[in-house]
Short mmCIF file of C-alpha atoms in Angstrom, two decimals:
data_model
loop_
_atom_site.label_atom_id
_atom_site.label_comp_id
_atom_site.label_asym_id
_atom_site.label_seq_id
_atom_site.Cartn_x
_atom_site.Cartn_y
_atom_site.Cartn_z
CA MET H 1 9.32 -11.19 6.82
CA THR H 2 12.60 -10.72 5.05
CA THR H 3 15.63 -10.14 7.35
CA THR H 4 17.99 -7.19 7.09
CA ALA H 5 20.64 -9.56 5.71
CA ASP H 6 18.21 -10.71 2.99
CA LEU H 7 17.49 -7.09 2.02
CA ARG H 8 21.21 -6.32 1.81
CA THR H 9 21.88 -9.47 -0.23
CA ALA H 10 19.09 -8.66 -2.71
CA VAL H 11 20.43 -5.14 -3.23
CA LYS H 12 24.03 -6.35 -3.53
CA THR H 13 23.01 -8.96 -6.15
CA TYR H 14 21.06 -6.28 -8.05
CA TRP H 15 24.04 -3.91 -8.25
CA THR H 16 26.68 -6.54 -8.98
CA ALA H 17 24.52 -7.96 -11.77
CA ALA H 18 23.84 -4.45 -13.17
CA ASP H 19 27.56 -3.62 -13.17
CA ASN H 20 28.35 -6.95 -14.89
CA ARG H 21 25.48 -6.47 -17.37
CA ASP H 22 24.29 -9.92 -16.24
CA TRP H 23 20.61 -9.34 -16.97
CA ASP H 24 19.49 -12.89 -16.12
CA THR H 25 20.77 -12.56 -12.54
CA PHE H 26 19.51 -8.96 -12.41
CA ALA H 27 15.99 -10.19 -13.31
CA THR H 28 15.98 -12.75 -10.46
CA THR H 29 16.06 -9.90 -7.91
CA LEU H 30 12.86 -8.31 -9.32
CA ALA H 31 9.17 -8.97 -8.71
CA ASP H 32 7.19 -9.53 -11.93
CA GLU H 33 5.16 -6.38 -11.25
CA VAL H 34 8.13 -4.20 -10.29
CA LEU H 35 7.43 -0.48 -10.60
CA TYR H 36 10.34 1.83 -11.51
CA ASP H 37 9.90 5.55 -10.81
CA LEU H 38 12.03 8.55 -11.83
CA PRO H 39 10.47 11.56 -10.06
CA GLN H 40 12.83 14.07 -11.72
CA THR H 41 11.57 13.27 -15.22
CA ARG H 42 8.16 12.02 -14.07
CA GLU H 43 8.75 8.70 -15.84
CA ARG H 44 7.52 5.24 -14.80
CA ILE H 45 8.25 1.76 -16.06
CA ARG H 46 5.89 -1.12 -15.20
CA GLY H 47 6.96 -4.75 -15.01
CA LYS H 48 10.15 -6.78 -14.89
CA GLU H 49 10.39 -7.38 -18.62
CA ARG H 50 10.32 -3.69 -19.56
CA TYR H 51 12.59 -2.68 -16.70
CA VAL H 52 15.26 -5.23 -17.64
CA GLN H 53 15.01 -4.05 -21.25
CA PHE H 54 15.39 -0.42 -20.11
CA ASN H 55 18.62 -1.34 -18.35
CA ARG H 56 19.89 -3.50 -21.21
CA GLU H 57 19.29 -0.70 -23.73
CA TYR H 58 20.67 2.09 -21.52
CA PRO H 59 23.32 3.86 -23.61
CA GLY H 60 26.95 4.39 -22.58
CA ASP H 61 29.57 2.34 -20.74
CA ARG H 62 28.41 2.87 -17.17
CA HIS H 63 30.00 1.44 -14.05
CA VAL H 64 28.58 1.66 -10.59
CA ARG H 65 30.05 1.64 -7.09
CA VAL H 66 27.80 1.29 -4.06
CA GLU H 67 28.63 3.99 -1.49
CA ARG H 68 26.12 3.37 1.26
CA VAL H 69 23.28 0.92 2.05
CA VAL H 70 20.58 1.85 4.58
CA ALA H 71 18.50 -1.29 5.29
CA ASP H 72 15.21 -1.01 7.19
CA ARG H 73 13.92 -4.45 8.23
CA GLU H 74 10.74 -3.15 9.88
CA GLY H 75 9.82 -1.05 6.87
CA GLN H 76 11.05 -3.71 4.39
CA GLN H 77 12.85 -1.04 2.41
CA VAL H 78 16.41 -0.02 1.53
CA ALA H 79 18.02 3.27 0.48
CA VAL H 80 21.28 3.19 -1.49
CA ARG H 81 23.83 5.82 -2.52
CA THR H 82 25.90 4.99 -5.58
CA LEU H 83 28.55 6.61 -7.75
CA PHE H 84 28.22 6.05 -11.49
CA THR H 85 31.27 6.35 -13.70
CA VAL H 86 30.50 7.28 -17.31
CA GLY H 87 33.87 7.76 -19.01
CA PRO H 88 35.79 10.36 -16.96
CA GLN H 89 32.62 11.62 -15.20
CA GLU H 90 31.50 10.49 -11.77
CA LEU H 91 27.83 11.02 -10.92
CA HIS H 92 25.92 10.55 -7.68
CA ALA H 93 22.71 8.53 -7.66
CA ILE H 94 20.25 7.57 -4.94
CA HIS H 95 17.85 4.66 -5.01
CA PHE H 96 14.94 3.64 -2.79
CA PHE H 97 13.89 -0.02 -2.88
CA THR H 98 10.76 -1.74 -1.57
CA PHE H 99 10.25 -5.51 -1.44
CA ASP H 100 7.43 -8.02 -1.75
CA ALA H 101 6.73 -10.82 0.77
CA GLU H 102 9.23 -13.12 -1.00
CA GLY H 103 12.02 -10.54 -0.73
CA ARG H 104 11.98 -9.55 -4.40
CA ILE H 105 12.27 -5.90 -5.36
CA SER H 106 8.78 -4.53 -6.00
CA GLY H 107 9.56 -0.80 -6.22
CA ILE H 108 12.57 1.31 -7.23
CA THR H 109 12.67 5.10 -7.07
CA ASP H 110 15.80 6.66 -8.56
CA PHE H 111 17.27 10.15 -8.19
CA ARG H 112 20.23 11.63 -10.08
CA PRO H 113 21.33 14.84 -8.39
CA GLU H 114 23.59 16.93 -10.64
CA PRO H 115 26.42 19.21 -9.48
CA TYR H 116 25.52 22.91 -9.19
CA GLU H 117 27.15 26.14 -8.08
CA PRO H 118 26.23 27.18 -4.52
CA PRO H 119 24.27 30.40 -4.08
CA ALA H 120 26.11 33.40 -2.69
CA GLY H 121 25.71 34.48 0.93
CA ARG H 122 26.84 31.47 2.94
CA GLU H 123 30.61 31.62 2.43
CA HIS H 124 31.03 32.57 6.12
CA LEU H 125 29.69 29.15 7.15
CA VAL H 126 30.84 26.67 4.51
CA GLU H 127 34.09 25.26 3.19
CA ARG H 128 34.41 23.89 -0.39
CA TYR H 129 36.14 20.65 -1.33
CA MET L 1 22.98 1.21 20.79
CA THR L 2 20.14 3.46 19.74
CA THR L 3 16.92 1.62 18.73
CA THR L 4 15.11 2.05 15.43
CA ALA L 5 12.38 3.98 17.29
CA ASP L 6 15.03 6.37 18.73
CA LEU L 7 16.45 6.97 15.25
CA ARG L 8 12.96 7.70 13.87
CA THR L 9 12.16 10.01 16.78
CA ALA L 10 15.40 12.00 16.35
CA VAL L 11 14.72 12.49 12.65
CA LYS L 12 11.08 13.41 13.26
CA THR L 13 12.09 15.99 15.89
CA TYR L 14 14.72 17.40 13.50
CA TRP L 15 12.19 17.92 10.66
CA THR L 16 9.35 19.20 12.80
CA ALA L 17 11.68 21.73 14.46
CA ALA L 18 13.11 22.77 11.06
CA ASP L 19 9.62 23.29 9.63
CA ASN L 20 8.61 25.32 12.72
CA ARG L 21 11.86 27.29 12.64
CA ASP L 22 12.32 26.21 16.27
CA TRP L 23 16.13 26.34 16.27
CA ASP L 24 16.54 25.52 19.98
CA THR L 25 14.76 22.18 19.58
CA PHE L 26 16.51 21.64 16.25
CA ALA L 27 19.89 22.06 17.98
CA THR L 28 19.07 19.41 20.62
CA THR L 29 19.01 16.74 17.89
CA LEU L 30 22.59 17.53 16.78
CA ALA L 31 26.00 16.41 18.05
CA ASP L 32 28.37 19.31 18.80
CA GLU L 33 30.74 18.13 16.04
CA VAL L 34 28.00 17.52 13.46
CA LEU L 35 29.30 17.48 9.88
CA TYR L 36 26.97 18.69 7.11
CA ASP L 37 27.86 17.70 3.54
CA LEU L 38 26.41 18.85 0.20
CA PRO L 39 28.11 16.67 -2.45
CA GLN L 40 26.46 18.51 -5.38
CA THR L 41 28.12 21.83 -4.52
CA ARG L 42 31.07 20.24 -2.70
CA GLU L 43 30.27 22.28 0.42
CA ARG L 44 30.78 21.28 4.06
CA ILE L 45 29.73 22.86 7.35
CA ARG L 46 31.44 21.82 10.58
CA GLY L 47 29.83 22.02 14.03
CA LYS L 48 26.38 22.52 15.52
CA GLU L 49 26.64 26.28 15.91
CA ARG L 50 27.43 26.97 12.24
CA TYR L 51 24.93 24.42 11.01
CA VAL L 52 22.07 25.93 13.06
CA GLN L 53 23.08 29.39 11.79
CA PHE L 54 23.09 28.08 8.20
CA ASN L 55 19.49 26.90 8.66
CA ARG L 56 18.40 30.05 10.47
CA GLU L 57 19.82 32.26 7.70
CA TYR L 58 18.54 30.12 4.82
CA PRO L 59 16.56 32.46 2.56
CA GLY L 60 12.93 31.99 1.52
CA ASP L 61 9.78 30.70 3.17
CA ARG L 62 10.39 26.96 2.96
CA HIS L 63 8.13 24.22 4.22
CA VAL L 64 9.00 20.58 4.35
CA ARG L 65 7.00 17.35 4.26
CA VAL L 66 8.66 14.03 5.09
CA GLU L 67 7.85 11.48 2.38
CA ARG L 68 9.77 8.40 3.52
CA VAL L 69 12.02 7.35 6.41
CA VAL L 70 14.41 4.39 6.03
CA ALA L 71 15.83 3.57 9.48
CA ASP L 72 18.76 1.16 9.80
CA ARG L 73 19.34 0.14 13.43
CA GLU L 74 22.36 -2.06 12.71
CA GLY L 75 24.07 0.64 10.71
CA GLN L 76 22.85 3.43 13.03
CA GLN L 77 21.82 5.51 10.04
CA VAL L 78 18.67 6.87 8.44
CA ALA L 79 17.77 7.94 4.89
CA VAL L 80 14.90 10.38 4.37
CA ARG L 81 12.98 11.63 1.33
CA THR L 82 11.33 15.02 1.69
CA LEU L 83 9.32 17.47 -0.41
CA PHE L 84 10.17 21.15 0.05
CA THR L 85 7.60 23.75 -0.82
CA VAL L 86 9.06 27.15 -1.74
CA GLY L 87 6.12 29.32 -2.79
CA PRO L 88 4.32 27.42 -5.58
CA GLN L 89 7.32 25.14 -6.28
CA GLU L 90 7.70 21.63 -4.85
CA LEU L 91 11.23 20.22 -4.76
CA HIS L 92 12.51 16.77 -3.87
CA ALA L 93 15.32 16.37 -1.36
CA ILE L 94 17.13 13.37 0.08
CA HIS L 95 19.03 13.26 3.35
CA PHE L 96 21.35 10.68 4.90
CA PHE L 97 21.83 10.83 8.69
CA THR L 98 24.41 9.16 10.92
CA PHE L 99 24.31 9.18 14.74
CA ASP L 100 26.71 9.22 17.66
CA ALA L 101 26.56 6.80 20.61
CA GLU L 102 24.04 9.07 22.42
CA GLY L 103 21.68 9.07 19.44
CA ARG L 104 22.48 12.62 18.33
CA ILE L 105 22.89 13.38 14.64
CA SER L 106 26.61 13.38 13.82
CA GLY L 107 26.48 13.51 10.02
CA ILE L 108 24.03 14.83 7.42
CA THR L 109 24.47 14.46 3.66
CA ASP L 110 21.91 16.31 1.56
CA PHE L 111 20.97 15.95 -2.10
CA ARG L 112 18.61 18.17 -4.10
CA PRO L 113 17.74 16.48 -7.38
CA GLU L 114 16.23 18.92 -9.88
CA PRO L 115 13.64 18.07 -12.55
CA TYR L 116 15.04 17.42 -16.04
CA GLU L 117 13.75 16.38 -19.46
CA PRO L 118 14.23 12.66 -20.19
CA PRO L 119 16.57 11.74 -23.05
CA ALA L 120 14.98 10.45 -26.26
CA GLY L 121 14.97 6.74 -27.12
CA ARG L 122 13.09 5.14 -24.26
CA GLU L 123 9.53 6.19 -25.04
CA HIS L 124 8.66 2.55 -25.91
CA LEU L 125 9.29 1.54 -22.27
CA VAL L 126 8.20 4.48 -20.10
CA GLU L 127 5.04 6.37 -19.29
CA ARG L 128 5.06 10.03 -18.13
CA TYR L 129 3.06 11.43 -15.23
#
């Protein structure tokens, strides 16, 4: 079983490599059969080769900052909050990772929640920032 | 320090109580100074009383199913994926929990990622479902 420290290291290597566009190092964190899932668009990508290519071809000059890492040793899974900077825009993203027996990433589920205006009727309870 | 099992139990109690609209039990899972944060709308709610009221007053007949729990004992935090059913609609939500020394929920950060159409140019790599 992979330790919590191993899970954190794998995820840190993944994000540092992605931010540096170092796709060789990025690929070392992935299982060959990695499955990438985007539930919001109902898209899936199967396999390391395609997933690395997807990242390499992703348009725009993106930079990423890791905000929070939630590492679950028993469940062999990690949840991550990030902030993506695309030009002047900062966007939240959330990522769920699963791992194979060797500690490589075997599953990634990504979410990109967009800003929206709050519905009326709760102003008596909330403050805006 | 709260164990992983304690963290999972607190989160399970929170969701079961929310789904049953059992606000007394729901309140027992929360620290008095709980801070609720919605980064997409830049809204915050401070304190157990207001946060319970926010949930009690939330419009619509919502039901929730917990999809995944990522429990981090070292970090004393949990990430949760849920599916909300509002009438015929099923919506993803993601929740990050932090805890105080007594194992009560001290911080909740919620995200509600909406469906969207994928951008063109990656059809050679993805499959839709």
